[in-house]
mmCIF file of C-alpha atoms and ligand atoms in Angstrom:
data_model
loop_
_atom_site.group_PDB
_atom_site.id
_atom_site.type_symbol
_atom_site.label_atom_id
_atom_site.label_comp_id
_atom_site.label_asym_id
_atom_site.label_seq_id
_atom_site.Cartn_x
_atom_site.Cartn_y
_atom_site.Cartn_z
ATOM 1 C CA MET A 1 5.841 13.117 -1.322
ATOM 2 C CA ARG A 2 6.043 11.834 -5.634
ATOM 3 C CA ALA A 3 9.092 13.787 -5.628
ATOM 4 C CA TYR A 4 10.378 12.955 -2.762
ATOM 5 C CA ALA A 5 9.958 9.266 -4.034
ATOM 6 C CA LYS A 6 12.488 10.107 -7.416
ATOM 7 C CA VAL A 7 14.927 11.017 -4.657
ATOM 8 C CA ALA A 8 14.949 8.225 -2.922
ATOM 9 C CA ALA A 9 14.450 5.905 -6.012
ATOM 10 C CA LYS A 10 17.572 6.978 -6.948
ATOM 11 C CA LYS A 11 19.427 6.675 -3.738
ATOM 12 C CA VAL A 12 18.438 3.010 -3.362
ATOM 13 C CA GLY A 13 19.307 2.091 -7.027
ATOM 14 C CA VAL A 14 15.667 1.642 -8.640
ATOM 15 C CA ALA A 15 15.615 4.723 -10.596
ATOM 16 C CA SER A 16 15.266 3.364 -13.668
ATOM 17 C CA TYR A 17 12.443 1.602 -12.755
ATOM 18 C CA LEU A 18 10.112 4.127 -11.570
ATOM 19 C CA ARG A 19 7.405 4.976 -13.752
ATOM 20 C CA GLU A 20 4.249 7.392 -12.502
ATOM 21 C CA GLY A 21 0.567 6.263 -14.066
ATOM 22 C CA VAL A 22 -2.669 5.583 -13.725
ATOM 23 C CA TYR A 23 -3.072 2.697 -11.448
ATOM 24 C CA ALA A 24 -6.915 0.765 -11.558
ATOM 25 C CA ILE A 25 -8.759 -1.881 -9.108
ATOM 26 C CA MET A 26 -9.990 -4.596 -9.700
ATOM 27 C CA GLY A 27 -12.346 -6.606 -7.190
ATOM 28 C CA GLY A 28 -9.717 -10.377 -7.118
ATOM 29 C CA PRO A 29 -9.119 -12.411 -5.956
ATOM 30 C CA ASN A 30 -8.344 -13.951 -9.632
ATOM 31 C CA TYR A 31 -6.646 -11.774 -11.692
ATOM 32 C CA GLU A 32 -7.816 -9.599 -15.002
ATOM 33 C CA THR A 33 -9.068 -12.090 -17.939
ATOM 34 C CA ILE A 34 -7.624 -10.669 -21.799
ATOM 35 C CA ALA A 35 -11.029 -9.190 -22.207
ATOM 36 C CA GLU A 36 -10.742 -7.158 -19.097
ATOM 37 C CA LEU A 37 -6.841 -5.864 -19.343
ATOM 38 C CA ARG A 38 -7.595 -4.420 -23.150
ATOM 39 C CA LEU A 39 -10.976 -2.329 -21.703
ATOM 40 C CA LEU A 40 -8.320 -1.059 -18.742
ATOM 41 C CA GLU A 41 -5.491 0.081 -21.490
ATOM 42 C CA LYS A 42 -8.645 1.600 -23.748
ATOM 43 C CA LEU A 43 -9.070 3.231 -19.881
ATOM 44 C CA GLY A 44 -5.811 4.503 -19.988
ATOM 45 C CA CYS A 45 -5.113 2.597 -16.648
ATOM 46 C CA ASP A 46 -1.104 1.880 -16.688
ATOM 47 C CA ALA A 47 -0.911 -0.490 -13.763
ATOM 48 C CA VAL A 48 -3.756 -3.039 -12.205
ATOM 49 C CA GLY A 49 -4.182 -4.316 -8.087
ATOM 50 C CA MET A 50 -5.972 -5.727 -5.379
ATOM 51 C CA SER A 51 -5.830 -4.323 -2.777
ATOM 52 C CA THR A 52 -4.157 -0.308 -2.981
ATOM 53 C CA VAL A 53 -7.408 1.733 -3.846
ATOM 54 C CA HIS A 54 -9.919 0.283 -0.719
ATOM 55 C CA GLU A 55 -6.435 1.001 1.712
ATOM 56 C CA VAL A 56 -6.304 4.724 0.044
ATOM 57 C CA ILE A 57 -9.730 5.312 0.893
ATOM 58 C CA THR A 58 -9.654 4.521 4.236
ATOM 59 C CA ALA A 59 -6.545 5.939 5.429
ATOM 60 C CA VAL A 60 -7.826 9.511 3.594
ATOM 61 C CA HIS A 61 -12.027 8.780 5.438
ATOM 62 C CA CYS A 62 -9.016 8.499 8.423
ATOM 63 C CA GLY A 63 -7.780 11.405 7.373
ATOM 64 C CA MET A 64 -4.121 10.520 6.345
ATOM 65 C CA THR A 65 -2.295 11.666 3.938
ATOM 66 C CA VAL A 66 -1.151 9.452 1.348
ATOM 67 C CA PHE A 67 1.750 8.216 -0.957
ATOM 68 C CA ALA A 68 1.234 5.702 -2.343
ATOM 69 C CA PHE A 69 3.262 3.088 -4.989
ATOM 70 C CA SER A 70 2.948 -0.265 -5.844
ATOM 71 C CA LEU A 71 5.750 -3.187 -6.743
ATOM 72 C CA ILE A 72 4.968 -4.614 -11.015
ATOM 73 C CA THR A 73 5.158 -8.525 -9.851
ATOM 74 C CA ASN A 74 3.514 -9.162 -12.995
ATOM 75 C CA LYS A 75 3.237 -8.841 -16.797
ATOM 76 C CA CYS A 76 -0.366 -8.563 -17.998
ATOM 77 C CA ILE A 77 -1.077 -10.774 -20.504
ATOM 78 C CA MET A 78 -3.188 -9.331 -23.401
ATOM 79 C CA ASP A 79 -2.375 -11.721 -26.079
ATOM 80 C CA TYR A 80 -5.161 -15.012 -26.489
ATOM 81 C CA ASP A 81 -2.099 -16.429 -28.946
ATOM 82 C CA VAL A 82 -0.169 -16.172 -25.538
ATOM 83 C CA GLU A 83 -0.145 -19.054 -23.370
ATOM 84 C CA ASP A 84 1.709 -17.993 -20.338
ATOM 85 C CA GLU A 85 -0.830 -16.166 -17.245
ATOM 86 C CA ALA A 86 -0.366 -14.190 -14.132
ATOM 87 C CA ASN A 87 -0.056 -16.399 -11.376
ATOM 88 C CA HIS A 88 0.963 -15.468 -7.678
ATOM 89 C CA GLU A 89 3.335 -17.489 -7.575
ATOM 90 C CA GLU A 90 4.935 -15.316 -9.809
ATOM 91 C CA VAL A 91 3.862 -11.850 -7.673
ATOM 92 C CA ILE A 92 5.439 -13.640 -4.502
ATOM 93 C CA GLU A 93 8.612 -14.487 -5.777
ATOM 94 C CA THR A 94 8.853 -11.264 -7.562
ATOM 95 C CA GLY A 95 8.167 -9.911 -4.210
ATOM 96 C CA LYS A 96 10.460 -11.870 -2.222
ATOM 97 C CA GLU A 97 13.610 -10.910 -4.822
ATOM 98 C CA ARG A 98 12.562 -7.410 -4.300
ATOM 99 C CA GLN A 99 12.183 -6.901 -0.233
ATOM 100 C CA ASP A 100 15.025 -5.515 0.707
ATOM 101 C CA VAL A 101 15.223 -3.241 -1.668
ATOM 102 C CA LEU A 102 12.009 -1.691 -0.593
ATOM 103 C CA LYS A 103 12.567 -2.354 2.680
ATOM 104 C CA ASP A 104 15.418 0.922 1.908
ATOM 105 C CA PHE A 105 13.093 2.519 -0.208
ATOM 106 C CA VAL A 106 10.380 2.901 2.478
ATOM 107 C CA SER A 107 12.987 3.719 4.586
ATOM 108 C CA GLN A 108 14.325 6.527 2.628
ATOM 109 C CA MET A 109 10.558 7.608 2.366
ATOM 110 C CA VAL A 110 10.080 7.348 5.563
ATOM 111 C CA ALA A 111 13.582 9.382 7.175
ATOM 112 C CA HIS A 112 12.197 11.817 4.875
ATOM 113 C CA ILE A 113 8.694 11.973 6.139
ATOM 114 C CA GLY A 114 9.831 12.247 9.677
ATOM 115 C CA GLY A 115 12.552 14.661 8.628
ATOM 116 C CA LYS A 116 15.255 13.186 9.010
ATOM 117 C CA ASP A 117 17.499 13.011 5.510
HETATM 118 O O1 R1P B 1 -3.630 -4.782 -4.756
HETATM 119 P P1 R1P B 1 -1.815 -5.649 -4.775
HETATM 120 O O2 R1P B 1 -1.088 -5.200 -4.010
HETATM 121 O O3 R1P B 1 -1.812 -5.712 -5.770
HETATM 122 O O4 R1P B 1 -2.097 -7.253 -3.756
HETATM 123 C C1 R1P B 1 -2.785 -7.679 -4.829
HETATM 124 O O5 R1P B 1 -1.655 -8.995 -5.547
HETATM 125 C C2 R1P B 1 -1.999 -10.099 -4.341
HETATM 126 C C3 R1P B 1 -2.196 -11.622 -5.749
HETATM 127 O O6 R1P B 1 -1.149 -11.669 -5.956
HETATM 128 C C4 R1P B 1 -3.163 -10.138 -3.218
HETATM 129 O O7 R1P B 1 -2.673 -10.580 -2.447
HETATM 130 C C5 R1P B 1 -3.657 -8.776 -3.585
HETATM 131 O O8 R1P B 1 -3.711 -8.527 -2.472
HETATM 132 N N1 GUN B 2 -5.284 -7.589 -10.156
HETATM 133 C C1 GUN B 2 -4.424 -7.912 -10.476
HETATM 134 N N2 GUN B 2 -3.916 -8.130 -9.231
HETATM 135 C C2 GUN B 2 -2.052 -7.480 -8.874
HETATM 136 N N3 GUN B 2 -1.518 -8.195 -8.269
HETATM 137 C C3 GUN B 2 -0.626 -8.305 -7.805
HETATM 138 N N4 GUN B 2 -0.463 -8.962 -9.524
HETATM 139 C C4 GUN B 2 -1.546 -8.543 -9.969
HETATM 140 C C5 GUN B 2 -2.622 -8.905 -11.318
HETATM 141 O O1 GUN B 2 -2.406 -9.256 -11.763
HETATM 142 N N5 GUN B 2 -3.788 -8.050 -11.647
#
């Protein structure tokens, strides 16, 4: 499915944004502190979220084959001199901006899984 995701991303015009990497989970509900982000980076993490890992663990427990992807909605601020910080509004706004293309991407993946492409 990861291989097909690259095809699907090309079809919906987002191939240049696609990245593979290590996804870390933090419990939230707060976003990470700079110290936490620096630790995650040292551990080799490329992205961090709050929900996907739980969903994957539950799905695998139920015997499902899983393909997971994330829309990266914000940059992690890792510099104490930068005033900006991750915030929920930015995450929601980016999600809204990208919802149509995500819909197309998921449709492509579902069509592929259903053998309809
Ligand atoms: O794990 P991801 O998909 O990043 O989701 C997390 O991101 C949102 C926080 O802005 C929350 O809804 C939480 O579930
Ligand atoms: N843990 C975490 N989850 C997120 N979900 C969206 N953005 C973030 C973030 O910066 N950190």
